[in-house]
Coordinates of C-alpha atoms in Angstrom, one line a residue:
X110 CA 0.3 -23.5 -29.7
X111 CA 3.8 -22.5 -30.6
X112 CA 4.8 -22.6 -34.2
X113 CA 8.5 -23.8 -34.5
X114 CA 10.7 -21.9 -36.9
X115 CA 9.0 -18.5 -36.4
X116 CA 11.2 -16.0 -34.6
X117 CA 10.8 -12.3 -34.0
X118 CA 13.4 -9.8 -35.2
X119 CA 15.2 -7.4 -32.8
X120 CA 13.0 -4.6 -34.1
X121 CA 9.8 -6.6 -33.4
X122 CA 11.0 -7.4 -29.9
X123 CA 11.7 -3.8 -29.2
X124 CA 8.2 -3.0 -30.4
X125 CA 6.8 -5.6 -28.0
X126 CA 8.8 -4.2 -25.2
X127 CA 7.9 -0.6 -25.7
X128 CA 4.3 -1.4 -26.1
X129 CA 4.4 -3.4 -22.8
X130 CA 6.3 -0.6 -21.2
X131 CA 3.6 1.9 -22.1
X132 CA 0.8 -0.5 -20.9
X133 CA 2.5 -0.9 -17.6
X134 CA 2.9 2.9 -17.1
X135 CA -0.8 3.2 -17.8
X136 CA -1.6 0.4 -15.4
X137 CA 0.5 2.1 -12.7
X138 CA -1.4 5.4 -13.2
X139 CA -4.7 3.5 -12.9
X140 CA -3.6 1.9 -9.6
X141 CA -2.6 5.2 -8.1
X142 CA -5.9 6.8 -9.3
X143 CA -7.9 4.0 -7.8
X144 CA -6.1 4.1 -4.5
X145 CA -6.5 7.9 -4.3
X146 CA -10.2 7.6 -5.2
X147 CA -10.9 4.9 -2.6
X148 CA -9.1 6.8 0.1
X149 CA -11.0 10.0 -0.7
X150 CA -14.4 8.2 -0.6
X151 CA -13.5 6.8 2.8
X152 CA -12.3 10.0 4.3
X153 CA -15.4 11.9 3.0
X154 CA -17.6 9.2 4.6
X155 CA -15.8 9.6 7.9
X156 CA -16.1 13.4 7.7
X157 CA -19.8 13.2 6.9
X158 CA -20.4 10.7 9.7
X159 CA -18.6 12.9 12.3
X160 CA -20.7 15.9 11.3
X161 CA -23.9 13.9 11.5
X162 CA -22.9 12.6 14.9
X163 CA -22.3 16.1 16.1
X164 CA -25.8 17.1 15.1
X165 CA -27.3 14.1 16.8
X166 CA -25.4 15.0 19.9
X167 CA -26.7 18.5 19.9
X168 CA -30.3 17.4 19.4
X169 CA -30.3 14.5 21.9
X170 CA -28.0 16.3 24.4
X171 CA -25.7 13.2 24.2
X172 CA -28.4 10.9 25.4
X173 CA -29.5 7.4 24.4
X174 CA -30.1 8.5 20.8
X175 CA -26.6 9.7 20.5
X176 CA -25.0 6.5 21.8
X177 CA -27.3 4.3 19.7
X178 CA -26.6 6.2 16.6
X179 CA -22.8 6.1 17.3
X180 CA -22.8 2.4 18.1
X181 CA -24.4 1.7 14.7
X182 CA -22.4 4.2 12.8
X183 CA -18.9 3.3 13.9
X184 CA -19.0 -0.4 13.0
X185 CA -20.2 0.6 9.5
X186 CA -17.4 3.1 9.1
X187 CA -14.9 0.5 10.4
X188 CA -16.1 -2.0 7.8
X189 CA -15.7 0.6 5.1
X190 CA -12.2 1.3 6.4
X191 CA -11.3 -2.4 6.4
X192 CA -12.3 -2.9 2.7
X193 CA -10.6 0.4 1.8
X194 CA -7.4 -0.6 3.5
X195 CA -7.4 -4.0 1.8
X196 CA -8.1 -2.5 -1.7
X197 CA -5.5 0.2 -1.3
X198 CA -3.0 -2.5 -0.3
X199 CA -3.9 -4.6 -3.4
X200 CA -3.4 -1.6 -5.7
X201 CA 0.0 -0.9 -4.0
X202 CA 1.1 -4.5 -4.5
X203 CA 0.0 -4.3 -8.2
X204 CA 2.0 -1.1 -8.6
X205 CA 5.0 -2.9 -7.1
X206 CA 4.7 -5.7 -9.7
X207 CA 4.3 -3.2 -12.6
X208 CA 7.4 -1.2 -11.4
X209 CA 9.5 -4.3 -11.3
X210 CA 8.5 -5.4 -14.7
X211 CA 9.3 -2.0 -16.1
X212 CA 12.7 -2.3 -14.6
X213 CA 13.2 -5.6 -16.4
X214 CA 12.2 -4.0 -19.7
X215 CA 14.6 -1.1 -19.0
X216 CA 17.3 -3.8 -18.5
X217 CA 16.5 -5.2 -21.9
X218 CA 17.0 -1.7 -23.4
X219 CA 20.5 -1.6 -21.9
X220 CA 21.2 -5.1 -23.2
X221 CA 20.3 -4.0 -26.7
X222 CA 22.1 -0.7 -26.5
X223 CA 24.5 -0.6 -23.6
X224 CA 25.5 3.0 -24.3
X225 CA 22.0 4.3 -23.2
X226 CA 22.4 2.9 -19.7
X227 CA 24.0 6.0 -18.3
X228 CA 21.0 8.1 -19.4
X229 CA 18.6 6.2 -17.1
X230 CA 18.0 7.6 -13.6
X231 CA 15.7 4.7 -12.6
X232 CA 17.2 1.3 -12.0
X233 CA 17.5 -1.4 -14.5
X234 CA 17.4 -4.1 -11.8
X235 CA 14.3 -5.9 -10.5
X236 CA 15.1 -6.7 -6.8
X237 CA 14.3 -5.0 -3.5
X238 CA 17.3 -2.5 -3.6
X239 CA 16.3 -1.4 -7.1
X240 CA 12.7 -0.7 -6.0
X241 CA 13.9 1.5 -3.1
X242 CA 16.2 3.2 -5.5
X243 CA 13.3 4.1 -7.7
X244 CA 11.4 5.5 -4.8
X245 CA 14.1 8.1 -4.4
X246 CA 13.8 7.9 -0.6
X247 CA 15.6 6.2 2.3
X248 CA 13.1 3.8 3.9
X249 CA 12.5 4.5 7.6
X250 CA 10.2 3.0 10.2
X251 CA 7.7 5.9 9.6
X252 CA 7.5 5.5 5.8
X253 CA 4.6 3.2 6.1
X254 CA 2.5 5.7 7.9
X255 CA 2.8 8.3 5.2
X256 CA 1.3 6.0 2.6
X257 CA -2.4 5.7 1.8
X258 CA -2.6 2.3 3.5
X259 CA -0.9 3.6 6.6
X260 CA -3.2 6.6 6.8
X261 CA -6.3 4.4 6.5
X262 CA -4.8 2.1 9.1
X263 CA -4.6 4.9 11.7
X264 CA -8.1 6.2 11.0
X265 CA -9.5 2.7 11.3
X266 CA -7.7 2.4 14.7
X267 CA -9.3 5.6 15.9
X268 CA -12.7 4.5 14.8
X269 CA -12.3 1.1 16.5
X270 CA -11.0 2.8 19.7
X271 CA -13.8 5.3 19.9
X272 CA -16.4 2.6 19.3
X273 CA -14.9 0.5 22.1
X274 CA -14.9 3.5 24.5
X275 CA -18.5 4.3 23.7
X276 CA -19.6 0.7 24.1
X277 CA -17.9 0.5 27.5
X278 CA -19.5 3.7 28.6
X279 CA -23.0 2.8 27.4
X280 CA -23.2 -0.8 28.3
X281 CA -20.8 -1.2 31.2
X282 CA -21.1 2.3 32.8
X283 CA -17.4 2.5 33.1
X284 CA -15.8 5.8 34.2
X285 CA -14.4 8.1 31.6
X286 CA -10.7 7.2 32.3
X287 CA -11.5 3.5 32.0
X288 CA -13.3 4.0 28.7
X289 CA -10.4 6.1 27.4
X290 CA -8.0 3.4 28.4
X291 CA -9.9 0.6 26.7
X292 CA -10.2 2.8 23.6
X293 CA -6.5 3.3 23.6
X294 CA -5.8 -0.4 23.8
X295 CA -8.2 -1.2 21.0
X296 CA -6.6 1.5 18.9
X297 CA -3.1 0.0 19.3
X298 CA -4.4 -3.5 18.7
X299 CA -6.1 -2.4 15.4
X300 CA -3.0 -0.6 14.1
X301 CA -0.8 -3.6 14.9
X302 CA -3.2 -6.0 13.3
X303 CA -3.5 -3.9 10.1
X304 CA 0.3 -3.6 10.0
X305 CA 0.9 -7.3 10.3
X306 CA -1.7 -8.1 7.7
X307 CA 0.1 -5.7 5.3
X308 CA 3.5 -7.2 6.0
X309 CA 2.2 -10.7 5.4
X310 CA 0.5 -9.8 2.1
X311 CA 3.6 -8.0 0.9
X312 CA 5.9 -10.9 1.8
X313 CA 3.6 -13.3 0.0
X314 CA 3.8 -11.3 -3.2
X315 CA 7.6 -10.8 -2.9
X316 CA 8.1 -14.5 -2.6
X317 CA 6.2 -15.1 -5.8
X318 CA 8.4 -12.7 -7.8
X319 CA 11.6 -14.1 -9.1
X320 CA 14.6 -11.7 -9.3
X321 CA 16.3 -11.9 -12.7
X322 CA 18.6 -9.0 -12.5
X323 CA 19.8 -8.4 -8.9
X324 CA 21.5 -5.2 -7.9
X325 CA 25.3 -5.5 -7.7
X326 CA 26.7 -5.8 -4.1
X327 CA 29.0 -2.9 -4.9
X328 CA 26.0 -0.6 -4.8
X329 CA 26.2 0.0 -1.0
X330 CA 23.5 2.6 -0.8
X331 CA 20.9 0.4 -2.5
X332 CA 21.8 -2.5 -0.3
X333 CA 21.5 -0.4 2.9
X334 CA 18.1 0.9 1.8
X335 CA 16.9 -2.7 1.2
X336 CA 18.2 -3.8 4.6
X337 CA 16.4 -0.9 6.3
X338 CA 13.2 -1.7 4.5
X339 CA 13.4 -5.4 5.4
X340 CA 14.1 -4.6 9.1
X341 CA 11.0 -2.5 9.2
X342 CA 8.9 -5.3 7.7
X343 CA 7.9 -3.2 4.8
X344 CA 8.1 -6.1 2.4
X345 CA 9.8 -3.8 -0.2
X346 CA 6.6 -2.2 -1.2
X347 CA 5.5 1.4 -0.8
X348 CA 1.8 0.7 -0.4
X349 CA 0.2 3.8 -2.1

């Protein structure tokens, strides 16, 4: 319950802001560490599974045991990939929120001491152009695929495609070219589905975040970066 008549001094407010700034920086480091850790666990699991599958193939001479082992293994890996993708996406969106809040705090610093604004390289704005400015890159259509979520997306698509091809070969006795074709279709479908899910989630988060300090329209480079990112459906988030 608020107590009327009690107001913080400028020094106290600065103390609050700097403490929150430090906490947000720590939180950003934690999100990056978790994303890297989850991705590393997933990649090591895929690597171990491929090695195990190679041993089974040698022992069974790619017979029924090989197919049965693969048909059980790949759905398990795909499930692990799905939860990894979702969690990496969540940490990326959390990092986005932390970054925007830090920019707001930096804007307050400039309000208190306007003369320090020229010493900041990072933006003091909290909108989409400012976020791309802080990334220090020009967003392109391929930027998504160099992120952790994008890499997991591709690997998930490969696993789904291989599973579909093996299933078609084992259960339907389709020729190799037909199995490869169905695997390619499933791969593309998986990548597109992951991408659309990421764009939808990003858009939901962006709509919940109000912009308090928009980038001036005179900053043409930032505006172009934001337009390029929006055109690609990136949702203004880098997805770690």
